């Protein structure tokens, strides 16, 4: 590897680390504003992106212990942010779903970031955006796998 490439890779790693830290701090601020823990907030993101999930599915996605997920669902239900619904295919199971009104009441907290991200994307060509998307997708997969390795969870 050339020294210039090594420097570029080091810059990518450093900037990714900085982005990760700023992202965690932003999500912590959002969570505190909403009376949630950062983990609760991120589990809500799984529900927002993937739709209603069983507690087992939430444990698999997050890498959290099933007992921790159950306790968290109880807290989120008491806060009025999620509810338990009968599973349409198996009445022994329940789905955890977002309360849309509770979520809608916090959407404005994202306005500055979302507006800025659209403006940032305007700086790049379509091909550059495709490259960025590919990098972020691969980095997300690697990070998820690393979490699974640490927690012993699987994607099965």
PDB file of C-alpha atoms in Angstrom:
ATOM      1  CA  UNK A   1       0.000   0.000   0.000  1.00  0.00           C
ATOM      2  CA  UNK A   2       1.393   3.383  -0.954  1.00  0.00           C
ATOM      3  CA  UNK A   3       1.958   5.927   1.789  1.00  0.00           C
ATOM      4  CA  UNK A   4      -0.627   8.230   0.208  1.00  0.00           C
ATOM      5  CA  UNK A   5      -3.222   5.433   0.211  1.00  0.00           C
ATOM      6  CA  UNK A   6      -2.334   4.552   3.811  1.00  0.00           C
ATOM      7  CA  UNK A   7      -2.879   8.198   4.772  1.00  0.00           C
ATOM      8  CA  UNK A   8      -6.213   8.262   2.958  1.00  0.00           C
ATOM      9  CA  UNK A   9      -7.354   5.079   4.700  1.00  0.00           C
ATOM     10  CA  UNK A  10      -6.308   6.532   8.069  1.00  0.00           C
ATOM     11  CA  UNK A  11      -8.301   9.696   7.283  1.00  0.00           C
ATOM     12  CA  UNK A  12     -11.369   7.614   6.374  1.00  0.00           C
ATOM     13  CA  UNK A  13     -11.067   5.714   9.665  1.00  0.00           C
ATOM     14  CA  UNK A  14     -10.588   8.917  11.683  1.00  0.00           C
ATOM     15  CA  UNK A  15     -13.472  10.742   9.968  1.00  0.00           C
ATOM     16  CA  UNK A  16     -15.701   7.673  10.417  1.00  0.00           C
ATOM     17  CA  UNK A  17     -14.804   7.630  14.100  1.00  0.00           C
ATOM     18  CA  UNK A  18     -15.629  11.331  14.385  1.00  0.00           C
ATOM     19  CA  UNK A  19     -18.957  10.827  12.593  1.00  0.00           C
ATOM     20  CA  UNK A  20     -19.780   7.907  14.865  1.00  0.00           C
ATOM     21  CA  UNK A  21     -19.103   9.971  17.975  1.00  0.00           C
ATOM     22  CA  UNK A  22     -21.127  12.953  16.758  1.00  0.00           C
ATOM     23  CA  UNK A  23     -23.958  10.608  15.751  1.00  0.00           C
ATOM     24  CA  UNK A  24     -24.019   8.995  19.198  1.00  0.00           C
ATOM     25  CA  UNK A  25     -24.019  12.422  20.866  1.00  0.00           C
ATOM     26  CA  UNK A  26     -26.842  13.650  18.594  1.00  0.00           C
ATOM     27  CA  UNK A  27     -28.938  10.558  19.263  1.00  0.00           C
ATOM     28  CA  UNK A  28     -28.250  10.874  22.988  1.00  0.00           C
ATOM     29  CA  UNK A  29     -29.489  14.482  22.898  1.00  0.00           C
ATOM     30  CA  UNK A  30     -32.622  13.453  20.978  1.00  0.00           C
ATOM     31  CA  UNK A  31     -33.215  10.581  23.391  1.00  0.00           C
ATOM     32  CA  UNK A  32     -32.836  12.753  26.484  1.00  0.00           C
ATOM     33  CA  UNK A  33     -35.213  15.320  24.997  1.00  0.00           C
ATOM     34  CA  UNK A  34     -37.778  12.529  24.580  1.00  0.00           C
ATOM     35  CA  UNK A  35     -37.137  10.901  27.977  1.00  0.00           C
ATOM     36  CA  UNK A  36     -35.556   7.812  26.428  1.00  0.00           C
ATOM     37  CA  UNK A  37     -32.247   6.030  26.707  1.00  0.00           C
ATOM     38  CA  UNK A  38     -30.064   5.946  23.603  1.00  0.00           C
ATOM     39  CA  UNK A  39     -30.689   2.190  23.297  1.00  0.00           C
ATOM     40  CA  UNK A  40     -34.456   2.695  23.512  1.00  0.00           C
ATOM     41  CA  UNK A  41     -34.222   5.300  20.785  1.00  0.00           C
ATOM     42  CA  UNK A  42     -32.252   3.001  18.489  1.00  0.00           C
ATOM     43  CA  UNK A  43     -34.665   0.101  19.040  1.00  0.00           C
ATOM     44  CA  UNK A  44     -37.443   2.479  18.007  1.00  0.00           C
ATOM     45  CA  UNK A  45     -35.445   3.089  14.831  1.00  0.00           C
ATOM     46  CA  UNK A  46     -35.527  -0.649  14.090  1.00  0.00           C
ATOM     47  CA  UNK A  47     -39.315  -0.526  14.417  1.00  0.00           C
ATOM     48  CA  UNK A  48     -39.520   2.572  12.216  1.00  0.00           C
ATOM     49  CA  UNK A  49     -37.402   0.990   9.483  1.00  0.00           C
ATOM     50  CA  UNK A  50     -38.552  -2.637   9.616  1.00  0.00           C
ATOM     51  CA  UNK A  51     -42.113  -2.317  10.933  1.00  0.00           C
ATOM     52  CA  UNK A  52     -43.613  -4.200  13.869  1.00  0.00           C
ATOM     53  CA  UNK A  53     -41.328  -6.906  15.266  1.00  0.00           C
ATOM     54  CA  UNK A  54     -41.601  -9.674  17.803  1.00  0.00           C
ATOM     55  CA  UNK A  55     -39.520  -9.269  20.957  1.00  0.00           C
ATOM     56  CA  UNK A  56     -37.303 -12.101  19.693  1.00  0.00           C
ATOM     57  CA  UNK A  57     -36.730 -10.266  16.413  1.00  0.00           C
ATOM     58  CA  UNK A  58     -35.836  -7.078  18.307  1.00  0.00           C
ATOM     59  CA  UNK A  59     -33.336  -9.030  20.398  1.00  0.00           C
ATOM     60  CA  UNK A  60     -31.784 -10.468  17.239  1.00  0.00           C
ATOM     61  CA  UNK A  61     -31.600  -7.082  15.494  1.00  0.00           C
ATOM     62  CA  UNK A  62     -30.138  -5.260  18.479  1.00  0.00           C
ATOM     63  CA  UNK A  63     -27.948  -7.955  19.969  1.00  0.00           C
ATOM     64  CA  UNK A  64     -29.594  -7.309  23.347  1.00  0.00           C
ATOM     65  CA  UNK A  65     -30.517 -10.137  25.699  1.00  0.00           C
ATOM     66  CA  UNK A  66     -34.168 -11.205  25.399  1.00  0.00           C
ATOM     67  CA  UNK A  67     -34.829 -10.303  29.053  1.00  0.00           C
ATOM     68  CA  UNK A  68     -33.408  -6.813  28.448  1.00  0.00           C
ATOM     69  CA  UNK A  69     -35.625  -6.392  25.401  1.00  0.00           C
ATOM     70  CA  UNK A  70     -38.713  -7.451  27.378  1.00  0.00           C
ATOM     71  CA  UNK A  71     -37.947  -4.932  30.137  1.00  0.00           C
ATOM     72  CA  UNK A  72     -37.321  -2.215  27.551  1.00  0.00           C
ATOM     73  CA  UNK A  73     -40.604  -2.961  25.760  1.00  0.00           C
ATOM     74  CA  UNK A  74     -42.398  -2.663  29.120  1.00  0.00           C
ATOM     75  CA  UNK A  75     -40.786   0.765  29.698  1.00  0.00           C
ATOM     76  CA  UNK A  76     -41.578   1.975  26.170  1.00  0.00           C
ATOM     77  CA  UNK A  77     -45.167   0.769  26.490  1.00  0.00           C
ATOM     78  CA  UNK A  78     -45.560   2.645  29.801  1.00  0.00           C
ATOM     79  CA  UNK A  79     -44.225   5.772  28.058  1.00  0.00           C
ATOM     80  CA  UNK A  80     -46.860   5.347  25.341  1.00  0.00           C
ATOM     81  CA  UNK A  81     -44.338   4.953  22.519  1.00  0.00           C
ATOM     82  CA  UNK A  82     -44.983   1.316  21.556  1.00  0.00           C
ATOM     83  CA  UNK A  83     -47.785  -1.129  21.978  1.00  0.00           C
ATOM     84  CA  UNK A  84     -48.146  -4.873  21.843  1.00  0.00           C
ATOM     85  CA  UNK A  85     -50.344  -6.233  19.081  1.00  0.00           C
ATOM     86  CA  UNK A  86     -51.467  -9.777  18.328  1.00  0.00           C
ATOM     87  CA  UNK A  87     -49.341 -11.460  15.678  1.00  0.00           C
ATOM     88  CA  UNK A  88     -51.544 -11.958  12.591  1.00  0.00           C
ATOM     89  CA  UNK A  89     -50.205 -15.464  11.894  1.00  0.00           C
ATOM     90  CA  UNK A  90     -49.604 -16.854  15.386  1.00  0.00           C
ATOM     91  CA  UNK A  91     -51.846 -15.832  18.261  1.00  0.00           C
ATOM     92  CA  UNK A  92     -49.259 -17.037  20.809  1.00  0.00           C
ATOM     93  CA  UNK A  93     -46.880 -14.289  19.703  1.00  0.00           C
ATOM     94  CA  UNK A  94     -47.074 -10.505  19.856  1.00  0.00           C
ATOM     95  CA  UNK A  95     -45.713  -7.780  17.650  1.00  0.00           C
ATOM     96  CA  UNK A  96     -44.216  -4.613  19.061  1.00  0.00           C
ATOM     97  CA  UNK A  97     -45.335  -1.578  17.059  1.00  0.00           C
ATOM     98  CA  UNK A  98     -44.675   2.142  17.238  1.00  0.00           C
ATOM     99  CA  UNK A  99     -47.379   4.483  18.411  1.00  0.00           C
ATOM    100  CA  UNK A 100     -47.438   6.777  15.381  1.00  0.00           C
ATOM    101  CA  UNK A 101     -48.702   9.832  17.326  1.00  0.00           C
ATOM    102  CA  UNK A 102     -45.903   9.550  19.864  1.00  0.00           C
ATOM    103  CA  UNK A 103     -43.313   9.303  17.099  1.00  0.00           C
ATOM    104  CA  UNK A 104     -44.830  12.172  15.103  1.00  0.00           C
ATOM    105  CA  UNK A 105     -44.559  14.466  18.116  1.00  0.00           C
ATOM    106  CA  UNK A 106     -40.744  14.222  17.950  1.00  0.00           C
ATOM    107  CA  UNK A 107     -40.151  14.453  14.207  1.00  0.00           C
ATOM    108  CA  UNK A 108     -39.351  18.174  14.412  1.00  0.00           C
ATOM    109  CA  UNK A 109     -36.221  17.373  16.447  1.00  0.00           C
ATOM    110  CA  UNK A 110     -34.635  16.046  13.247  1.00  0.00           C
ATOM    111  CA  UNK A 111     -35.388  19.071  11.039  1.00  0.00           C
ATOM    112  CA  UNK A 112     -31.947  20.725  11.150  1.00  0.00           C
ATOM    113  CA  UNK A 113     -30.039  17.500  10.510  1.00  0.00           C
ATOM    114  CA  UNK A 114     -32.301  16.243   7.720  1.00  0.00           C
ATOM    115  CA  UNK A 115     -32.306  19.617   5.932  1.00  0.00           C
ATOM    116  CA  UNK A 116     -28.535  19.796   6.217  1.00  0.00           C
ATOM    117  CA  UNK A 117     -28.088  16.257   4.896  1.00  0.00           C
ATOM    118  CA  UNK A 118     -30.169  17.056   1.800  1.00  0.00           C
ATOM    119  CA  UNK A 119     -28.036  20.144   1.243  1.00  0.00           C
ATOM    120  CA  UNK A 120     -24.877  18.095   1.725  1.00  0.00           C
ATOM    121  CA  UNK A 121     -26.033  15.512  -0.835  1.00  0.00           C
ATOM    122  CA  UNK A 122     -26.548  18.324  -3.356  1.00  0.00           C
ATOM    123  CA  UNK A 123     -22.747  18.791  -3.409  1.00  0.00           C
ATOM    124  CA  UNK A 124     -22.175  15.350  -4.946  1.00  0.00           C
ATOM    125  CA  UNK A 125     -22.831  13.805  -8.340  1.00  0.00           C
ATOM    126  CA  UNK A 126     -25.091  10.782  -8.671  1.00  0.00           C
ATOM    127  CA  UNK A 127     -22.047   8.533  -9.150  1.00  0.00           C
ATOM    128  CA  UNK A 128     -20.391   9.964  -6.045  1.00  0.00           C
ATOM    129  CA  UNK A 129     -23.590   9.379  -4.074  1.00  0.00           C
ATOM    130  CA  UNK A 130     -23.663   5.750  -5.282  1.00  0.00           C
ATOM    131  CA  UNK A 131     -20.080   5.337  -4.023  1.00  0.00           C
ATOM    132  CA  UNK A 132     -20.985   6.892  -0.669  1.00  0.00           C
ATOM    133  CA  UNK A 133     -24.048   4.643  -0.390  1.00  0.00           C
ATOM    134  CA  UNK A 134     -21.926   1.562  -1.093  1.00  0.00           C
ATOM    135  CA  UNK A 135     -19.365   2.557   1.526  1.00  0.00           C
ATOM    136  CA  UNK A 136     -21.986   3.341   4.177  1.00  0.00           C
ATOM    137  CA  UNK A 137     -23.846   0.076   3.491  1.00  0.00           C
ATOM    138  CA  UNK A 138     -20.641  -1.972   3.795  1.00  0.00           C
ATOM    139  CA  UNK A 139     -19.578  -0.095   6.940  1.00  0.00           C
ATOM    140  CA  UNK A 140     -23.033  -0.645   8.456  1.00  0.00           C
ATOM    141  CA  UNK A 141     -22.859  -4.380   7.766  1.00  0.00           C
ATOM    142  CA  UNK A 142     -19.365  -4.593   9.246  1.00  0.00           C
ATOM    143  CA  UNK A 143     -20.447  -2.658  12.343  1.00  0.00           C
ATOM    144  CA  UNK A 144     -23.516  -4.896  12.802  1.00  0.00           C
ATOM    145  CA  UNK A 145     -21.352  -8.006  12.455  1.00  0.00           C
ATOM    146  CA  UNK A 146     -18.892  -6.588  14.984  1.00  0.00           C
ATOM    147  CA  UNK A 147     -21.749  -5.992  17.438  1.00  0.00           C
ATOM    148  CA  UNK A 148     -22.952  -9.565  16.911  1.00  0.00           C
ATOM    149  CA  UNK A 149     -19.420 -10.851  17.573  1.00  0.00           C
ATOM    150  CA  UNK A 150     -19.256  -8.896  20.830  1.00  0.00           C
ATOM    151  CA  UNK A 151     -22.705  -9.876  22.054  1.00  0.00           C
ATOM    152  CA  UNK A 152     -22.765 -13.442  20.755  1.00  0.00           C
ATOM    153  CA  UNK A 153     -26.012 -12.789  18.869  1.00  0.00           C
ATOM    154  CA  UNK A 154     -26.702 -14.244  15.464  1.00  0.00           C
ATOM    155  CA  UNK A 155     -28.686 -13.115  12.466  1.00  0.00           C
ATOM    156  CA  UNK A 156     -30.670 -16.326  12.323  1.00  0.00           C
TER     157      UNK A 156
END
